[in-house]
Coordinates of C-alpha atoms and ligand atoms in Angstrom, one line a residue:
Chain C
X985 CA 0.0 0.0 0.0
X986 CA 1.1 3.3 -0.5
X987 CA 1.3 4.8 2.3
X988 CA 2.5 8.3 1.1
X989 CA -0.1 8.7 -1.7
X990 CA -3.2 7.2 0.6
X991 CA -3.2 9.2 3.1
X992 CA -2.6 13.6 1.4
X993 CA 0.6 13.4 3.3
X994 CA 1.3 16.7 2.0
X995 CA -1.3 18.5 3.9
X996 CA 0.0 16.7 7.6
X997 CA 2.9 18.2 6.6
X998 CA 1.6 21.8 5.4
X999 CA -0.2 21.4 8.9
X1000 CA 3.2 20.4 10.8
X1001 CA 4.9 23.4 9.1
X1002 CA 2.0 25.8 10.3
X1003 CA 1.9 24.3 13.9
X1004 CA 6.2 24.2 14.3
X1005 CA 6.3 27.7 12.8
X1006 CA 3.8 29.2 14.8
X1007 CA 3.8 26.7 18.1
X1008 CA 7.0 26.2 20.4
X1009 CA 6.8 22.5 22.1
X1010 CA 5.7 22.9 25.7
X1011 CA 8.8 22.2 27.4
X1012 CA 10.5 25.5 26.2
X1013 CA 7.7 27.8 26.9
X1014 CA 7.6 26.3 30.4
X1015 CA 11.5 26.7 30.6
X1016 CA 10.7 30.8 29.1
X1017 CA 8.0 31.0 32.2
X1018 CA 10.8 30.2 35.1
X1019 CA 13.2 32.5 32.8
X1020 CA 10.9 35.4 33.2
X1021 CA 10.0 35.0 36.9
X1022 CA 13.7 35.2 37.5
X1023 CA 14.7 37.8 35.9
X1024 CA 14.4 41.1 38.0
X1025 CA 11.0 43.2 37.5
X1026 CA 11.7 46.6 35.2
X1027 CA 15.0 45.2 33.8
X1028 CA 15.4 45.4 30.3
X1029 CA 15.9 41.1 30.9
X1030 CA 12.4 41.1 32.3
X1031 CA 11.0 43.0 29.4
X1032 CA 12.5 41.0 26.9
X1033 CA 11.1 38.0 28.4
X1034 CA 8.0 39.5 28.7
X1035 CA 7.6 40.4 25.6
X1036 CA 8.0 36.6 24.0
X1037 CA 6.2 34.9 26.1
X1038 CA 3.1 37.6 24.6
X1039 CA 4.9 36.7 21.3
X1040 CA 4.1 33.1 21.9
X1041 CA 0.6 33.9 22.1
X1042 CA 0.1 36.0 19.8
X1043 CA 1.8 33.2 17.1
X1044 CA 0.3 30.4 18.4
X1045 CA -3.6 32.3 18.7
X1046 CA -3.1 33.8 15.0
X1047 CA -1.1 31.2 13.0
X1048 CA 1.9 33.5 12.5
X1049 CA 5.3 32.7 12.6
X1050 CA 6.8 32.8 15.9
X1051 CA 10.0 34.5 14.3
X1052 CA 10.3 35.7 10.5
X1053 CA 13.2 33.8 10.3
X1054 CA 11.7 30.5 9.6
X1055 CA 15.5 29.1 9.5
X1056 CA 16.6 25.8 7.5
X1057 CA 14.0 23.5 8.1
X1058 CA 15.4 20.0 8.8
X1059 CA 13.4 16.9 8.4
X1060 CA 13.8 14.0 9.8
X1061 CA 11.3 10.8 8.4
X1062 CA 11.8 7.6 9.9
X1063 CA 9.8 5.4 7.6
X1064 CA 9.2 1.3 7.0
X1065 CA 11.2 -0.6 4.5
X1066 CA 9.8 -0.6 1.1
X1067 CA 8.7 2.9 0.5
X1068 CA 9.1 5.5 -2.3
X1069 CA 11.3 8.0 -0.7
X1070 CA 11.1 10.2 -3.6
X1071 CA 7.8 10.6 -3.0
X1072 CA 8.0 11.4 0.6
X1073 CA 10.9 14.0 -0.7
X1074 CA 7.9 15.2 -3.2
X1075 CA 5.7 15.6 -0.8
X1076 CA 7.8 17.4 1.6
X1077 CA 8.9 19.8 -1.0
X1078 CA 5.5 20.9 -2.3
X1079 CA 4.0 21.0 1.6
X1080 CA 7.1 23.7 2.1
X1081 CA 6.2 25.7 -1.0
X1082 CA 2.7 25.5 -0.1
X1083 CA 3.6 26.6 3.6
X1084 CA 5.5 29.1 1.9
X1085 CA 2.5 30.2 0.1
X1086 CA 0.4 30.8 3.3
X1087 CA 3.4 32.7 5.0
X1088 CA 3.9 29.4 7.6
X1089 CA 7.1 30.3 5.9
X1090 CA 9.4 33.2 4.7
X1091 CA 11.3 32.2 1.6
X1092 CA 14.6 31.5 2.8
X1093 CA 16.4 29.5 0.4
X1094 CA 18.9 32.3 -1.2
X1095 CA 21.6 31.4 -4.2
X1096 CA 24.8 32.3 -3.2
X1097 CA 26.3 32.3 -6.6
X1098 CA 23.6 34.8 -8.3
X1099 CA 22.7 36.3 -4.7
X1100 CA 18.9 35.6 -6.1
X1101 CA 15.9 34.1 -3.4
X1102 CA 14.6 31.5 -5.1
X1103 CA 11.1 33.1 -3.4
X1104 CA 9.4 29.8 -2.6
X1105 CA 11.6 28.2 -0.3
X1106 CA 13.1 25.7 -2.1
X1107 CA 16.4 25.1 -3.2
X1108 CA 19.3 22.5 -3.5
X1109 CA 19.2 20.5 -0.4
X1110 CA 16.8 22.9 1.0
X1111 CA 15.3 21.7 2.8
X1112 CA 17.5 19.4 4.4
X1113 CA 16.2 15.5 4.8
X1114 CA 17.3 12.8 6.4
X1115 CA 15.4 9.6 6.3
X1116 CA 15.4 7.2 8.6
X1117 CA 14.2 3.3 8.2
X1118 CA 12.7 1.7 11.3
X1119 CA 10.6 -1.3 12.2
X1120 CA 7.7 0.4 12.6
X1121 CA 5.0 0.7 9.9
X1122 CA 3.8 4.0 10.4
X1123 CA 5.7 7.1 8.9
X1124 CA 6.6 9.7 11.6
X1125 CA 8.1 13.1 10.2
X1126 CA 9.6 15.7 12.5
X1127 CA 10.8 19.0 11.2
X1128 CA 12.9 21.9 13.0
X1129 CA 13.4 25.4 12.1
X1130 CA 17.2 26.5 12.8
X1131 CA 17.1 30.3 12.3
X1132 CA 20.2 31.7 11.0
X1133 CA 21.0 34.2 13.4
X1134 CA 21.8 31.1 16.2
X1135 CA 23.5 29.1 13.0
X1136 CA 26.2 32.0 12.8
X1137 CA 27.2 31.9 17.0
X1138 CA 27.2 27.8 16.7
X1139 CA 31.0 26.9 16.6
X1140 CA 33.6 24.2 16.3
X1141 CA 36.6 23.8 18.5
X1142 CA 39.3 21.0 18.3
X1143 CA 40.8 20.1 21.3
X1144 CA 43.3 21.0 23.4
X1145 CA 42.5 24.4 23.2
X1146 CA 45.6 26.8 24.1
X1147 CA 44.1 29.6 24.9
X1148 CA 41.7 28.3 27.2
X1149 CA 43.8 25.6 28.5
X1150 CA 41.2 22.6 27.4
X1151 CA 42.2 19.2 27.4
X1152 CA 40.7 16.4 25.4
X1153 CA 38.6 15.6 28.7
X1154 CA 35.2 16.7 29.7
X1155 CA 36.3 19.4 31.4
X1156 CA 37.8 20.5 28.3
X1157 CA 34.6 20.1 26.5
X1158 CA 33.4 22.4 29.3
X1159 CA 35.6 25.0 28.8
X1160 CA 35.0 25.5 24.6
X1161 CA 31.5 25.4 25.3
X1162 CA 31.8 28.3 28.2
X1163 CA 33.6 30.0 25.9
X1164 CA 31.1 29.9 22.9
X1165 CA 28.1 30.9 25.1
X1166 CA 30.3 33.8 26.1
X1167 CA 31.3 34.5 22.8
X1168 CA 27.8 34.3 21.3
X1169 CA 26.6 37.1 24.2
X1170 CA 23.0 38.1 22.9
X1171 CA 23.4 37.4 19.1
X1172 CA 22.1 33.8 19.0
X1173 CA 18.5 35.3 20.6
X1174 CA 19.5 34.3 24.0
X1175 CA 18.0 32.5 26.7
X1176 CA 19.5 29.6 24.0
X1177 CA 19.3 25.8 23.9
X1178 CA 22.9 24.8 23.9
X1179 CA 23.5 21.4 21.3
X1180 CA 27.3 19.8 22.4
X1181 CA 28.7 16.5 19.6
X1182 CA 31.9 15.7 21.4
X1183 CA 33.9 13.9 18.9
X1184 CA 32.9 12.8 15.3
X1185 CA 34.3 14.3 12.4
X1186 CA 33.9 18.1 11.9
X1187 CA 30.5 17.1 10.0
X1188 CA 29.4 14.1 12.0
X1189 CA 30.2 16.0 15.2
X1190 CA 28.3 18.8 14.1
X1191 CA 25.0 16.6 13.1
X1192 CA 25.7 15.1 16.7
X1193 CA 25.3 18.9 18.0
X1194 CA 22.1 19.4 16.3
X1195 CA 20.8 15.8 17.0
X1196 CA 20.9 16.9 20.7
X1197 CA 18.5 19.7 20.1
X1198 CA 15.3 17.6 19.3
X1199 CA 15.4 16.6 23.2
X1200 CA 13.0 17.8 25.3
X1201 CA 14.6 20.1 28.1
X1202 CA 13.1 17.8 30.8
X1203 CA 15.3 14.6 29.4
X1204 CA 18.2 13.8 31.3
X1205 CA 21.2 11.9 29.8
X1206 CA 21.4 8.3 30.4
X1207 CA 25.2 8.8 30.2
X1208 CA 25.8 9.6 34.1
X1209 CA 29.1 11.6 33.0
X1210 CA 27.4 13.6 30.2
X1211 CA 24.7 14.1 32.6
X1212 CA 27.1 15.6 35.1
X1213 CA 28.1 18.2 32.1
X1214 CA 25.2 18.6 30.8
X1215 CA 23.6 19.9 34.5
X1216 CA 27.1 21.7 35.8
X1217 CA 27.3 23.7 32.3
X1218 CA 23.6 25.0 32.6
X1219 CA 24.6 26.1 35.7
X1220 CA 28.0 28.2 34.6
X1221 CA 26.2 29.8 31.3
X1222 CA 23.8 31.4 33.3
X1223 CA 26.4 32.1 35.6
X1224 CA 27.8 34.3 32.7
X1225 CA 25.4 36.8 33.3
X1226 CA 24.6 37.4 29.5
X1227 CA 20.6 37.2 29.9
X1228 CA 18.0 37.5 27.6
X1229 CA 19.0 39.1 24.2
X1230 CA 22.4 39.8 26.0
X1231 CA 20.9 42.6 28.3
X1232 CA 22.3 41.3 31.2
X1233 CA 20.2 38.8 33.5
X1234 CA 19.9 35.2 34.8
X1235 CA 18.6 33.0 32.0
X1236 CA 21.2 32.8 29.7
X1237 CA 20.6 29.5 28.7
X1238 CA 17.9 27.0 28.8
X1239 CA 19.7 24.1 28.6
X1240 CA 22.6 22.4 27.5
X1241 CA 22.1 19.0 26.0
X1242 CA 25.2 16.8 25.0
X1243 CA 26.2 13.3 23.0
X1244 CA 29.2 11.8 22.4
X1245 CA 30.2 9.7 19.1
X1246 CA 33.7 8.0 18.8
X1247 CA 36.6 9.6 17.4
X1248 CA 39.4 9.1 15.7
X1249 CA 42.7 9.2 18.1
X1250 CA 44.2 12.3 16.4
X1251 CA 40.9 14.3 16.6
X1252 CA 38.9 15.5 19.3
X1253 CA 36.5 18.2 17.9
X1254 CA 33.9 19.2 20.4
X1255 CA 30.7 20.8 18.5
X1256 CA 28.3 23.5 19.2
X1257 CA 24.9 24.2 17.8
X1258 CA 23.6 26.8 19.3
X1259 CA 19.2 27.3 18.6
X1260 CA 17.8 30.4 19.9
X1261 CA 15.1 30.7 22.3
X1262 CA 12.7 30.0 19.6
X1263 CA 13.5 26.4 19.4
X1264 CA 10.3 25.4 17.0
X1265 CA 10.0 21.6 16.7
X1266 CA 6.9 19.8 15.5
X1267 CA 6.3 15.9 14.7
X1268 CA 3.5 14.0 13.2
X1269 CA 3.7 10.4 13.1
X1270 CA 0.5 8.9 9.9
X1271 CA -0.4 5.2 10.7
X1272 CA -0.9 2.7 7.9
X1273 CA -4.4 2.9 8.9
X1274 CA -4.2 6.8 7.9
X1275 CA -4.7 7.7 12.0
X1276 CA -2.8 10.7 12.2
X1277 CA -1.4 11.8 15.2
X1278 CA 0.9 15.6 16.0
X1279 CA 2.8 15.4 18.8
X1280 CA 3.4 18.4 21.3
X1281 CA 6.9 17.1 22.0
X1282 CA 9.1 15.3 20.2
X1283 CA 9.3 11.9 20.2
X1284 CA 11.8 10.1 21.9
X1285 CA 13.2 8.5 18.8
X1286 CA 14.4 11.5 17.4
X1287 CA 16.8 11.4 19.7
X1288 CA 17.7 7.7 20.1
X1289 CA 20.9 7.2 18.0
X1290 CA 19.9 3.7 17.5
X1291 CA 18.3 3.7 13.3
X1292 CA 15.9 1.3 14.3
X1293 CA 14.5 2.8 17.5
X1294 CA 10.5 2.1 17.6
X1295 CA 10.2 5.0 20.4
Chain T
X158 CA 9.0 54.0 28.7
X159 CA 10.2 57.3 26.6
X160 CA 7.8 57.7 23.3
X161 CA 9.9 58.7 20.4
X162 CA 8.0 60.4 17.4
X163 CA 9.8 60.3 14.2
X164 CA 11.6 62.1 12.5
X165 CA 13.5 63.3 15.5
X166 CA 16.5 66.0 15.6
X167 CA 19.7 65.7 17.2
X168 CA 18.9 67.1 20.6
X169 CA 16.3 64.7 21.3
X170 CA 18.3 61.8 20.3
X171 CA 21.0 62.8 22.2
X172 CA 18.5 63.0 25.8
X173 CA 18.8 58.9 25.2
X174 CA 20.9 56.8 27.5
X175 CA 21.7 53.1 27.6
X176 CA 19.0 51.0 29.0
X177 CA 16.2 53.1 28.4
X178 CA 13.0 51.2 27.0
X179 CA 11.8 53.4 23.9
X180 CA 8.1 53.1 22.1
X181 CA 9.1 54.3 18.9
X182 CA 6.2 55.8 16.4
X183 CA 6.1 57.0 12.9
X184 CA 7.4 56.4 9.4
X185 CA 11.0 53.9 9.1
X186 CA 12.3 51.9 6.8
X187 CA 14.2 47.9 6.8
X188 CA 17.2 47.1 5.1
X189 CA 19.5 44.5 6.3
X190 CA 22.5 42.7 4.2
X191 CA 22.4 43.2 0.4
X192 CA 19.9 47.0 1.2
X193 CA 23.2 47.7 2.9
X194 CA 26.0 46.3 0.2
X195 CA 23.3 48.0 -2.4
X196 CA 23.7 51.4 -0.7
X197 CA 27.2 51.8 0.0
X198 CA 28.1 50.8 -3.8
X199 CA 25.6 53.1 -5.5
X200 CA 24.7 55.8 -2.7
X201 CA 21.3 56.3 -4.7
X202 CA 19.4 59.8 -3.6
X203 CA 16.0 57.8 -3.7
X204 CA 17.3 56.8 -0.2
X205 CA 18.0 60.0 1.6
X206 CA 14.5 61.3 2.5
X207 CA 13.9 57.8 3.7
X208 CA 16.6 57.8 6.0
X209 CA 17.2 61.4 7.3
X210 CA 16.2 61.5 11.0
X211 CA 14.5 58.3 10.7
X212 CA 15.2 54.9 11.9
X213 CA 16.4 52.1 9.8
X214 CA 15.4 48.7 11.0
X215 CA 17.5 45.8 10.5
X216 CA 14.5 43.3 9.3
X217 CA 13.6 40.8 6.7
X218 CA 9.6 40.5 7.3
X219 CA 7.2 38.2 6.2
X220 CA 4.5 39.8 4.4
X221 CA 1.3 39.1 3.1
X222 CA 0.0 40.8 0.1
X223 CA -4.5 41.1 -0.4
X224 CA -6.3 43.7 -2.2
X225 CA -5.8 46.1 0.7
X226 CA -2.0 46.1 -0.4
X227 CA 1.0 44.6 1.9
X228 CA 0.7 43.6 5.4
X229 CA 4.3 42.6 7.8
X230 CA 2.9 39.7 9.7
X231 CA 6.1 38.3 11.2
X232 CA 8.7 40.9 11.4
X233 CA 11.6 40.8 14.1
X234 CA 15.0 42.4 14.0
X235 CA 17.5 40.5 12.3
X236 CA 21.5 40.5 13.6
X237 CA 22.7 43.9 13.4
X238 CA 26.8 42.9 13.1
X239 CA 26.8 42.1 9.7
X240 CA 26.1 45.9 9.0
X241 CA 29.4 46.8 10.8
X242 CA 31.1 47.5 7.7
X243 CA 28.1 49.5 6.2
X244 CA 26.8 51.6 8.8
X245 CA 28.9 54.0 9.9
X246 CA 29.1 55.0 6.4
X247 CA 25.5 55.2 5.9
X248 CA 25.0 57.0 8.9
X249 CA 27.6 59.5 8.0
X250 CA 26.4 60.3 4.6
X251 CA 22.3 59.8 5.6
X252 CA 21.9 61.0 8.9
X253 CA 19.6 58.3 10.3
X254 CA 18.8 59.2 14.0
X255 CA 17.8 55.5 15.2
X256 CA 19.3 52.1 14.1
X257 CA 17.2 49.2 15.0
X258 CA 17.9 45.4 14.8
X259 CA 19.4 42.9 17.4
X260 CA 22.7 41.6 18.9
X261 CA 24.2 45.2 19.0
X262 CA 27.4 46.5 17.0
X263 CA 30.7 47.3 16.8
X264 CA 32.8 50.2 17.7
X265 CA 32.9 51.6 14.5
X266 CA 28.9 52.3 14.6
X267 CA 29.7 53.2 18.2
X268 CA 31.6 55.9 16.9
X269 CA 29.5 57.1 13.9
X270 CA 26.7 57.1 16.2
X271 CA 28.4 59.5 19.0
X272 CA 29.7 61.7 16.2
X273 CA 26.2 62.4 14.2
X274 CA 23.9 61.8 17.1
X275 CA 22.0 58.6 16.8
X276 CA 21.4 55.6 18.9
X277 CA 20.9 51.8 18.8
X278 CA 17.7 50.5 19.5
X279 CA 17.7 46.5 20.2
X280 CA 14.6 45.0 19.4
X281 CA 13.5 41.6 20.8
X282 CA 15.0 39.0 18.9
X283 CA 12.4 36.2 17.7
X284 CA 9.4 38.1 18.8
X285 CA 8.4 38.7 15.1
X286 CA 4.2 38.2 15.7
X287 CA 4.6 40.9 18.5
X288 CA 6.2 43.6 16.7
X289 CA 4.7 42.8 13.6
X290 CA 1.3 44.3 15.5
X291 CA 3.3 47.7 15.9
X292 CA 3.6 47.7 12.1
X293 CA 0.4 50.0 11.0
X294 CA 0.6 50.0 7.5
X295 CA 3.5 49.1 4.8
X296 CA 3.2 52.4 2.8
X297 CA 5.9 51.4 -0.2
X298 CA 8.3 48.4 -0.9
X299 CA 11.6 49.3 -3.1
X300 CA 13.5 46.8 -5.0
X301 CA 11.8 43.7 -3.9
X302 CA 12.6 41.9 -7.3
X303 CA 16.3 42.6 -7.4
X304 CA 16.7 41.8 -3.5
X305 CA 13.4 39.2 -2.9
X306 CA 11.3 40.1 0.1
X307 CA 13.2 39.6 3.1
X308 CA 16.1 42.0 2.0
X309 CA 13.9 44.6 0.0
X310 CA 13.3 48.2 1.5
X311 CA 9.7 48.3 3.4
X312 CA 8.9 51.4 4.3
X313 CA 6.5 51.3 7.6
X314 CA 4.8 53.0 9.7
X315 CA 4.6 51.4 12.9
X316 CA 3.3 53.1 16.3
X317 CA 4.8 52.0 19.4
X318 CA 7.5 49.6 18.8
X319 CA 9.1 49.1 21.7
X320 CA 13.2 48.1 22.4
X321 CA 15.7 48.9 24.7
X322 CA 18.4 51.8 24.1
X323 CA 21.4 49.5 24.1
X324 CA 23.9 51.9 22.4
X325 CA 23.4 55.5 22.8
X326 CA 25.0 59.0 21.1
X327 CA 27.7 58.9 24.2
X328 CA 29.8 56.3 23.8
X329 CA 27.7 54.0 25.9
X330 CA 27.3 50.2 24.6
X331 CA 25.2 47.9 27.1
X332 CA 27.2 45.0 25.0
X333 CA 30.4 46.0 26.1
X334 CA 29.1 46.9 29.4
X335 CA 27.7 43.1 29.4
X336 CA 30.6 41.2 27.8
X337 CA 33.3 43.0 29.9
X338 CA 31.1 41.2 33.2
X339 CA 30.7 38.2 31.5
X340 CA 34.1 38.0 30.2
X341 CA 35.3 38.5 34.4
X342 CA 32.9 35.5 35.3
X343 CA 34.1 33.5 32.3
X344 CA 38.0 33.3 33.3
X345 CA 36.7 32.7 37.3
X346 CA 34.5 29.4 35.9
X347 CA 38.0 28.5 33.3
X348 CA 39.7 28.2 36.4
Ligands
SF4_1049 S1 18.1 33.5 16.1 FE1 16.6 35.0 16.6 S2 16.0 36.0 14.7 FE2 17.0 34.0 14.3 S3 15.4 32.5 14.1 FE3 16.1 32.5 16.2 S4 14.7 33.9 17.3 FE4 14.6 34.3 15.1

C-alpha cells in the first residue's frame, strides 16, 4: 500500500509546518515562564522575556510565525522498509512551498552564486532530509526550524584548546562550550538551547550537536558523566550573566544538551549548535491505517541514535 | 518608557541613554544585508528622504499581500553585526537618528553614532508576531525583485515599537558593558 499517496501526506505536513512555525513544544515555553520570573521586575531582561512569552501567544492564537526567520527547516522521516522515498521527498517539498504560500514560511532559500531568493523556499538540499528506516510501519516526520542568526554563533573547537587551556577531557569540553556561550553574548537570541557533539568528524560531530537539540529540556542523559556536564554547564552559562537578548540577567541558557560519538585518536572536535530561544519543533507520526497523530513534544526516537529505534 | 515620534532632531536623540525602553512611532524603513552592500556601492538619492532622522530597521519580514496592499505579519530584527562595515558609512552620509535590529554592534557604529547623534535600539529578537502588531501600514516596498522580500526596502509605519536603548550617542554600549562582566565571570568558571 502506499502509504504516502493514501493518506494527502502533504497536507499533515503543510499542517506540521503551520503548527512548528507558529507553536514552540511545551517544554520551552515552560522553561521561558521560570526565565521570566527570575529575571528582576523593570529590567530590560524582564522585558525581553516578557515580551516573548506575549509573542508566543500571539503566534500560536493567529497562525503567525513565531520569528520571521523561519531558518533551515530540517526533516527528519523515519519510515518502513519498502517505501518511495522520492515521494515522501515530493511531498515534503511541495507542503514547504505550499507553507511558503500561506506565509507558515518566509522564503529563505537564497543562491549564493547569483545572490537571487529562489522566493518559494526551495532550493538545492533545501530543505534538508534525512530519512530514517525503522521497524515500525507508520511514517513519523519531525521538522525543525534552525534560524540563522543562532547558525552563525554555533562553533567548532578541536581540542586541546591553548588559549583556554582545554584538554581532550570533559572538562575540556566544558571550557569551549563556556567560551562559545560567552562568545555568542546576545546574538544567537539568547535564553538559548545549547546542542554539544563531542567527537565525530567536523560534519558528524556537528550533526551530533544538532541531533541533541530535538530533546526535550526535561530529558536527562542516560550517560551519568554527560549528565554531570550537561547539569554543571547549565549552571555556569547562566552564571555568565549574559541574559535574555544579551541585556544582562539570569537565564542565559535554557539548557545544554550533549552526546558523544567516537573519534578518531588524532581528533577530538567538540561541536556547538547553538538554537535560539525560539526552538520550534513539531512531529506527526501517519499510521498505515491513515490515524494521524501531532505530537506536542518530540518523540523520543528522534533522539535515540539507534536507526531502528520504535520510540 | 520614553515615546519617540519620528523624524527626530539631534537634541532629542541625544536626551537617550543606555538601558532606556523606547516606544518608537512613525514612518522607518528595513534594510539589512544586500539593502546595505546595495547602498554603499551606489549611494542612490532615492534613499536619503527615507533615512534622514529616521530609523532604519534591520528586518527581513514576512509579508502578506491582499487587495488592501502589503501587510508585515512576522517581522523581528535581524543580527545587526553584519552591518558593521556599512553603517557608519550610511550614517555619516544619511543621517539616520535611530538604528534598529538585534545583537548590537561594533565600535565603528559606536563611533559614527556618537559623532552624528543617533542611537541603537535592540529590538526583541524572535518576537516577530509581537512587533509585527506595531507595524500599521507598509506604505511602499523598493526593489523587492532585485533583492526578494526579506532583503527589499519596506517602508513602515509602525506606532509604538518598543526596544531597549542598548547603544546611545555617548559612547555608551550595554554589549560591552555586558561582555566586559561576563568576560570577568568566564576566566573565574576557566579556572
Ligand atoms: S536566532 Fe533570533 S532571529 Fe534568528 S530565528 Fe532564532 S529567534 Fe529568530
Amino acid at each position: 500500500m502506499n502509504i504516502v499517496r493514501a493518506h494527502k501526506l502533504k497536507d499533515h505536513f503543510v499542517e506540521l509546518l503551520r503548527s512548528a512555525s507558529s507553536q514552540l513544544p511545551g517544554d520551552v515555553v515552560d522553561a521561558l515562564q521560570q526565565g521570566f520570573h527570575q529575571e528582576d521586575k523593570g529590567s530590560p531582561a524582564h522585558m525581553a522575556m516578557e515580551i516573548i512569552l506575549k509573542n508566543i501567544e500571539l503566534s500560536k492564537a493567529n497562525s503567525t510565525p513565531l520569528c520571521q526567520d523561519t531558518g533551515t527547516n530540517i526533516w527528519h522521516v523515519y519510515h518502513p522498509q519498502h517505501i518511495c522515498k522520492t515521494a515522501l521527498e515530493e511531498m515534503i517539498r511541495d507542503a514547504t512551498e505550499e507553507a511558503c504560500r500561506l506565509s507558515y514560511l518566509r522564503a529563505n532559500a537564497v543562491d549564493p552564486v547569483s545572490g537571487l531568493n529562489s522566493g518559494n523556499n526551495l532550493g538545492l538540499r533545501f530543505p534538508v532530509i534525512s530519512f530514517y528506516e525503522w521497524r515500525s510501519s507508520a511514517v513519523r516526520a519531525s521538522v525543525m526550524l534552525k534560524g540563522g542568526g543562532c547558525e552563525n554563533v554555533s562553533t567548532q573547537y578541536a581540542l586541546p584548546h591553548e588559549s583556554l587551556q582545554a584538554g581532550r577531557d570533559l572538562d575540556g569540553v566544558r571550557k569551549v562550550v563556556l567560551d562559545a556561550v560567552f562568545k555568542a553574548q546576545g546574538r544567537g537570541c539568547a535564553p538559548g538551547i545549547i546542542g554539544v557533539g563531542i567527537g565525530g568528524d567536523r560534519i558528524t560531530g556537528m550533526i551530533e550537536a544538532k541531533h541533541q537539540l530535538w530533546r526535550d529540556l526535561a530529558d536527562r542523559n542516560p550517560v551519568a558523566l554527560l549528565d554531570k556536564l550537561e547539569q554543571r554547564l547549565h549552571d555556569e552559562c547562566n552564571q555568565l550573566g549574559i541574559g535574555p537578548m544579551g541585556y544582562g540577567g539570569k537565564t542565559t541558557v535554557l539548557g545544554v544538551k550533549a552526546g558523544a560519538i567516537h573519534r578518531v585518536p588524532a581528533s577530538y572536535f567538540v561541536s556547538i549548535s547553538y538554537m535560539c530561544w525560539a526552538s520550534r519543533k513539531a512531529s506527526v507520526t501517519i499510521a498505515p491505517s491513515g490515524k494521524t497523530t501531532f505530537h506536542k513534544r518530540v518523540p523520543r526516537s528522534m533522539t535515540c541514535n539507534t536507526p531502528n529505534c520504535k520510540g | 518608557m520614553k515615546h519617540i515620534q519620528l523624524p527626530i532632531g539631534e537634541t532629542d536623540i541625544r536626551i537617550l541613554k543606555v538601558g532606556d525602553e523606547v516606544a518608537i512611532s512613525g514612518v522607518m524603513v528595513t534594510a539589512r544585508d544586500a539593502a546595505h552592500k546595495y547602498i554603499i556601492e551606489n549611494w542612490p538619492k532615492w534613499v536619503a528622504p527615507l533615512l534622514k532622522d529616521r530609523a532604519i530597521y534591520h528586518c527581513g519580514p514576512v509579508v502578506r499581500k491582499d487587495e488592501n496592499g502589503y501587510h508585515a505579519i512576522s517581522a523581528g530584527p535581524t543580527t545587526s553585526i553584519r552591518e558593521e562595515h556599512y553603517e557608519p558609512q550610511i550614517i555619516a552620509h544619511y543621517g539616520p537618528r535611530i538604528i534598529i535590529g538585534k545583537g548590537g554592534m561594533g565600535d565603528a557604529t559606536l563611533a559614527a553614532m556618537q559623532k552624528s547623534g543617533a542611537v541603537y535600539v535592540h529590538a526583541t529578537g524572535g518576537a516577530a508576531s509581537f512587533i509585527a502588531r506595531s507595524i500599521r501600514k507598509i506604505h511602499n516596498v523598493y526593489m523587492l525583485d532585485e533583492l526578494g522580500p526579506p532583503e527589499a526596502f519596506w517602508e513602515m509605519e509602525v506606532e509604538d515599537f518598543t526596544g531597549v536603548v542598548t547603544m546611545d550617542a555617548h559612547g555608551g554600549s550595554l554589549h560591552n558593558i555586558v561582555r566586559k562582566a561576563s568576560e570577568k565571570r568566564l576566566h573565574a568558571l576557566l579556572q
